[in-house]
mmCIF file of C-alpha atoms in Angstrom:
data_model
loop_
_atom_site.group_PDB
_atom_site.id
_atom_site.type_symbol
_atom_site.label_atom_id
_atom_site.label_comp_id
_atom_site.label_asym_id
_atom_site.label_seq_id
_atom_site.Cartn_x
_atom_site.Cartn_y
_atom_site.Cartn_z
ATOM 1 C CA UNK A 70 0.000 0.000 0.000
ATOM 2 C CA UNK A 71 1.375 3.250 -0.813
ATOM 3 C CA UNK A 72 1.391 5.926 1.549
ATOM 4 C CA UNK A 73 0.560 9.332 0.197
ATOM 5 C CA UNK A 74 1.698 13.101 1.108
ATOM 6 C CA UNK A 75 -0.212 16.038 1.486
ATOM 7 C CA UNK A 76 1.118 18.826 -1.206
ATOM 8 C CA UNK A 77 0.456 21.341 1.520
ATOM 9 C CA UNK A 78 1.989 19.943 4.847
ATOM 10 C CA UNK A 79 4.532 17.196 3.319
ATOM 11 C CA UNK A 80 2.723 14.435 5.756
ATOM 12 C CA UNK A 81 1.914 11.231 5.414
ATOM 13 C CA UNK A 82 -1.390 12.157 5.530
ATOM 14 C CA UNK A 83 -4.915 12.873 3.756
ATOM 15 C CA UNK A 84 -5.611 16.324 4.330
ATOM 16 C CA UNK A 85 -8.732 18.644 3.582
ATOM 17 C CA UNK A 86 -6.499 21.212 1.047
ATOM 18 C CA UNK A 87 -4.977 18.466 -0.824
ATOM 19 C CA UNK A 88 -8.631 17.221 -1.743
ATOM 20 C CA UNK A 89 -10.018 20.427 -2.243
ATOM 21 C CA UNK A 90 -7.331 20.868 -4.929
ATOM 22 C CA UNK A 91 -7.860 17.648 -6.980
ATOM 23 C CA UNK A 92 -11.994 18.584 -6.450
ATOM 24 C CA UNK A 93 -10.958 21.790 -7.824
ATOM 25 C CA UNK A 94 -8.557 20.130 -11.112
ATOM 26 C CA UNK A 95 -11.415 17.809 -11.664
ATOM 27 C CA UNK A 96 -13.803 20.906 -11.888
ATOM 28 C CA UNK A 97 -11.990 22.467 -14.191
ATOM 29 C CA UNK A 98 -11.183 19.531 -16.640
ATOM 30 C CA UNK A 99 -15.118 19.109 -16.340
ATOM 31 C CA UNK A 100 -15.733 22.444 -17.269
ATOM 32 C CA UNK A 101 -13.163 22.652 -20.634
ATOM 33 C CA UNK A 102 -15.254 19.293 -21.327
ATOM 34 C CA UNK A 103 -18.404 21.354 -21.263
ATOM 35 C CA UNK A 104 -16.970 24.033 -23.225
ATOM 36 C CA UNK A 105 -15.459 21.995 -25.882
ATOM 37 C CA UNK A 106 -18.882 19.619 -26.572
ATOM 38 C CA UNK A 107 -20.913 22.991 -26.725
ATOM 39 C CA UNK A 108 -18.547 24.411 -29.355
ATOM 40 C CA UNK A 109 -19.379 21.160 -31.410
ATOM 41 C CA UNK A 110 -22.117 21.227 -31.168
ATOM 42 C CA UNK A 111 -22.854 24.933 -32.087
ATOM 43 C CA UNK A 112 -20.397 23.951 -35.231
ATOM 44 C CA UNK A 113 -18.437 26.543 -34.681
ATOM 45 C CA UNK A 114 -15.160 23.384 -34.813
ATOM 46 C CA UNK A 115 -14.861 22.887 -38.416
ATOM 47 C CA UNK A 116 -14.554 19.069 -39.374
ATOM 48 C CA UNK A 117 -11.893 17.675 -40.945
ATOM 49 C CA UNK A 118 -13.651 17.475 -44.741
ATOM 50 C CA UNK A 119 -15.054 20.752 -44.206
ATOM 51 C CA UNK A 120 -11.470 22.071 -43.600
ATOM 52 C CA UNK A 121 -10.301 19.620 -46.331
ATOM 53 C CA UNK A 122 -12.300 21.334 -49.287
ATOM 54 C CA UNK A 123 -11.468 25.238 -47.636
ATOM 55 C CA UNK A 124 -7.898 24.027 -48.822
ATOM 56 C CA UNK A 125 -9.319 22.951 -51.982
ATOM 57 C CA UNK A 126 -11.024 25.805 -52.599
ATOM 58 C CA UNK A 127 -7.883 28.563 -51.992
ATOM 59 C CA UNK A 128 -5.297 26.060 -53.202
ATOM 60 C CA UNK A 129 -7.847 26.550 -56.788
ATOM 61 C CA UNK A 130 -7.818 30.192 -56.585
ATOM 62 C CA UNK A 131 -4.140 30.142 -56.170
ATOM 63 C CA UNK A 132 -3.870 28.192 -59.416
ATOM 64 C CA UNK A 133 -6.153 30.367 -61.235
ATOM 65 C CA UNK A 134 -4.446 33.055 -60.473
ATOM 66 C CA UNK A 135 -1.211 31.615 -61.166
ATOM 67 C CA UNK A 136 -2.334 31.212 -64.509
ATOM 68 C CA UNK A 137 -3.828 34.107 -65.509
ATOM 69 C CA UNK A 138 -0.818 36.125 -64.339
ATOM 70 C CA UNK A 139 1.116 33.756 -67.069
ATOM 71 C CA UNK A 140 -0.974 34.176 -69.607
ATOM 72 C CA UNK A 141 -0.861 38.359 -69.202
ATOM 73 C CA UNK A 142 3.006 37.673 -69.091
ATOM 74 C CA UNK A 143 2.496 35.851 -72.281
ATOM 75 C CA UNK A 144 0.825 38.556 -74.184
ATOM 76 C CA UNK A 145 3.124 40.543 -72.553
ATOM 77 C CA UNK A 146 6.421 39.587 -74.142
ATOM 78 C CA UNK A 147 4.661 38.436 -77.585
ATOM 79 C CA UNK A 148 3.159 42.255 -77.862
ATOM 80 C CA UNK A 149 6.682 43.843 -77.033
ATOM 81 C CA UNK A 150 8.481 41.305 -79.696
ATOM 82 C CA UNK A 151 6.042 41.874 -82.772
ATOM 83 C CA UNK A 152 6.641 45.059 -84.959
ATOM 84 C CA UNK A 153 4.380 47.995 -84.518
ATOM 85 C CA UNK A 154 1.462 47.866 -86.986
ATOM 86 C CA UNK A 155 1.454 51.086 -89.608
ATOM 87 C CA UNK A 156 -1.443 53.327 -89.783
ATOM 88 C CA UNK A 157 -4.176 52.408 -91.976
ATOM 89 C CA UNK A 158 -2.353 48.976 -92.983
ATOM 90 C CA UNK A 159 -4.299 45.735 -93.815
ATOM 91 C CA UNK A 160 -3.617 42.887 -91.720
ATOM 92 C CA UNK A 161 -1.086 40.858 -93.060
ATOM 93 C CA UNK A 162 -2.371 38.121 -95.281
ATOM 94 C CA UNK A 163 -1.703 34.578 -94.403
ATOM 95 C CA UNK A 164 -0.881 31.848 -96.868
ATOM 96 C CA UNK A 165 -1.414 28.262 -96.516
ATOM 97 C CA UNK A 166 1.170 26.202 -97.960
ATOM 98 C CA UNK A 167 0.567 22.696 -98.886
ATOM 99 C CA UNK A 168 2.752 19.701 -97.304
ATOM 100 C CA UNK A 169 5.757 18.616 -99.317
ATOM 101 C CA UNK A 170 4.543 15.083 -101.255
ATOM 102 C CA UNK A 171 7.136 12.886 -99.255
ATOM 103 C CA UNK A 172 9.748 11.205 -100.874
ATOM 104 C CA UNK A 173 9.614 7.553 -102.007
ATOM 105 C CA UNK A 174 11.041 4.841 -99.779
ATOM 106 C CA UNK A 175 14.181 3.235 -102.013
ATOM 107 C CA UNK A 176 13.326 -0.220 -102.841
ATOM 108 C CA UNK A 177 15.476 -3.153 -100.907
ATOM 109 C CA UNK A 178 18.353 -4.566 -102.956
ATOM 110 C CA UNK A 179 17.745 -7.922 -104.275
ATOM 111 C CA UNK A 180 19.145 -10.979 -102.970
ATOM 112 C CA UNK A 181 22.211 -12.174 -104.116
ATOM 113 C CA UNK A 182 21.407 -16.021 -106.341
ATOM 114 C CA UNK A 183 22.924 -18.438 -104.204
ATOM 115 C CA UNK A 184 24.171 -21.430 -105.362
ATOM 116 C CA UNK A 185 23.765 -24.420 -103.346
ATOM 117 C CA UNK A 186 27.093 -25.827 -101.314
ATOM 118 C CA UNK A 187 28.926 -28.413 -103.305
ATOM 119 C CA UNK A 188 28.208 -32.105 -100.954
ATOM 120 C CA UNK A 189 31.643 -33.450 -99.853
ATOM 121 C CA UNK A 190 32.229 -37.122 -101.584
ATOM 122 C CA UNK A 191 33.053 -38.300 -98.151
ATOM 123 C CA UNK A 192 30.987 -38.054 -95.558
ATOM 124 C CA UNK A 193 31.071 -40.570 -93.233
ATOM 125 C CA UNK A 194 28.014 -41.671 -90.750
ATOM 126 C CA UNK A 195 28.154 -40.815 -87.205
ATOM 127 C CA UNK A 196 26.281 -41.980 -84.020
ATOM 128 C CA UNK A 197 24.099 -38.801 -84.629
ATOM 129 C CA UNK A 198 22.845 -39.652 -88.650
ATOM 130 C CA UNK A 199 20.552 -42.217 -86.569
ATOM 131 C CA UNK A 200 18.316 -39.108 -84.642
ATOM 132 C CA UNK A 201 17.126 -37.400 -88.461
#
């Protein structure tokens, strides 16, 4: 059996303050308990999907805008490269050119005639001639 010590005195005892303070700690875990289910329940703690899509949702607007700041970069850089347009000129006119006809594939050489190997006059059997 262990023997405990008052926090107040430093006895071997039970006394009244040391109670009153672990009375008091479990009051006041009771009461964050209270407070935390009513915020739940009110909804005012966001869920974890709920947070889940706010990321979503600004992470998208981030990439939109991303973009569309490229894309004004873009026309940026394209309008500062191209050549001022006289006054009063037509648009320049555009002319579709066909596709080159591609050339034709060479044709394969031809095999070379073969002539068929000469047969030896003396060809002897072996222990294998008996497997064909």
């Amino acid at each position: 059996m262990t023997t405990r010590y008052c926090p107040e005195c430093a006895t071997p005892h039970e006394c009244e303050a040391a109670e009153n303070a672990a009375r008091l700690e479990l009051a006041r875990i009771e009461a964050n308990r209270d407070i935390e289910i009513a915020r739940l329940r009110s909804g005012e703690v966001k869920t974890e999907a709920a947070a889940a899509v706010e990321i979503a949702e600004s992470e998208a607007v981030a990439i939109a805008a991303r973009a569309e700041g490229e894309a004004d970069g873009m026309e940026t850089v394209l309008d500062a490269g191209a050549p001022p347009a006289p006054d009063g000129a037509e648009p320049p006119v555009i002319v579709d050119m066909p596709e080159p006809e591609p050339e034709p594939e060479p044709e394969p050489p031809a095999p070379p005639e073969s002539e068929p190997p000469a047969e030896s006059e003396s060809k002897r059997a072996g222990w294998w001639d008996g497997y064909r």
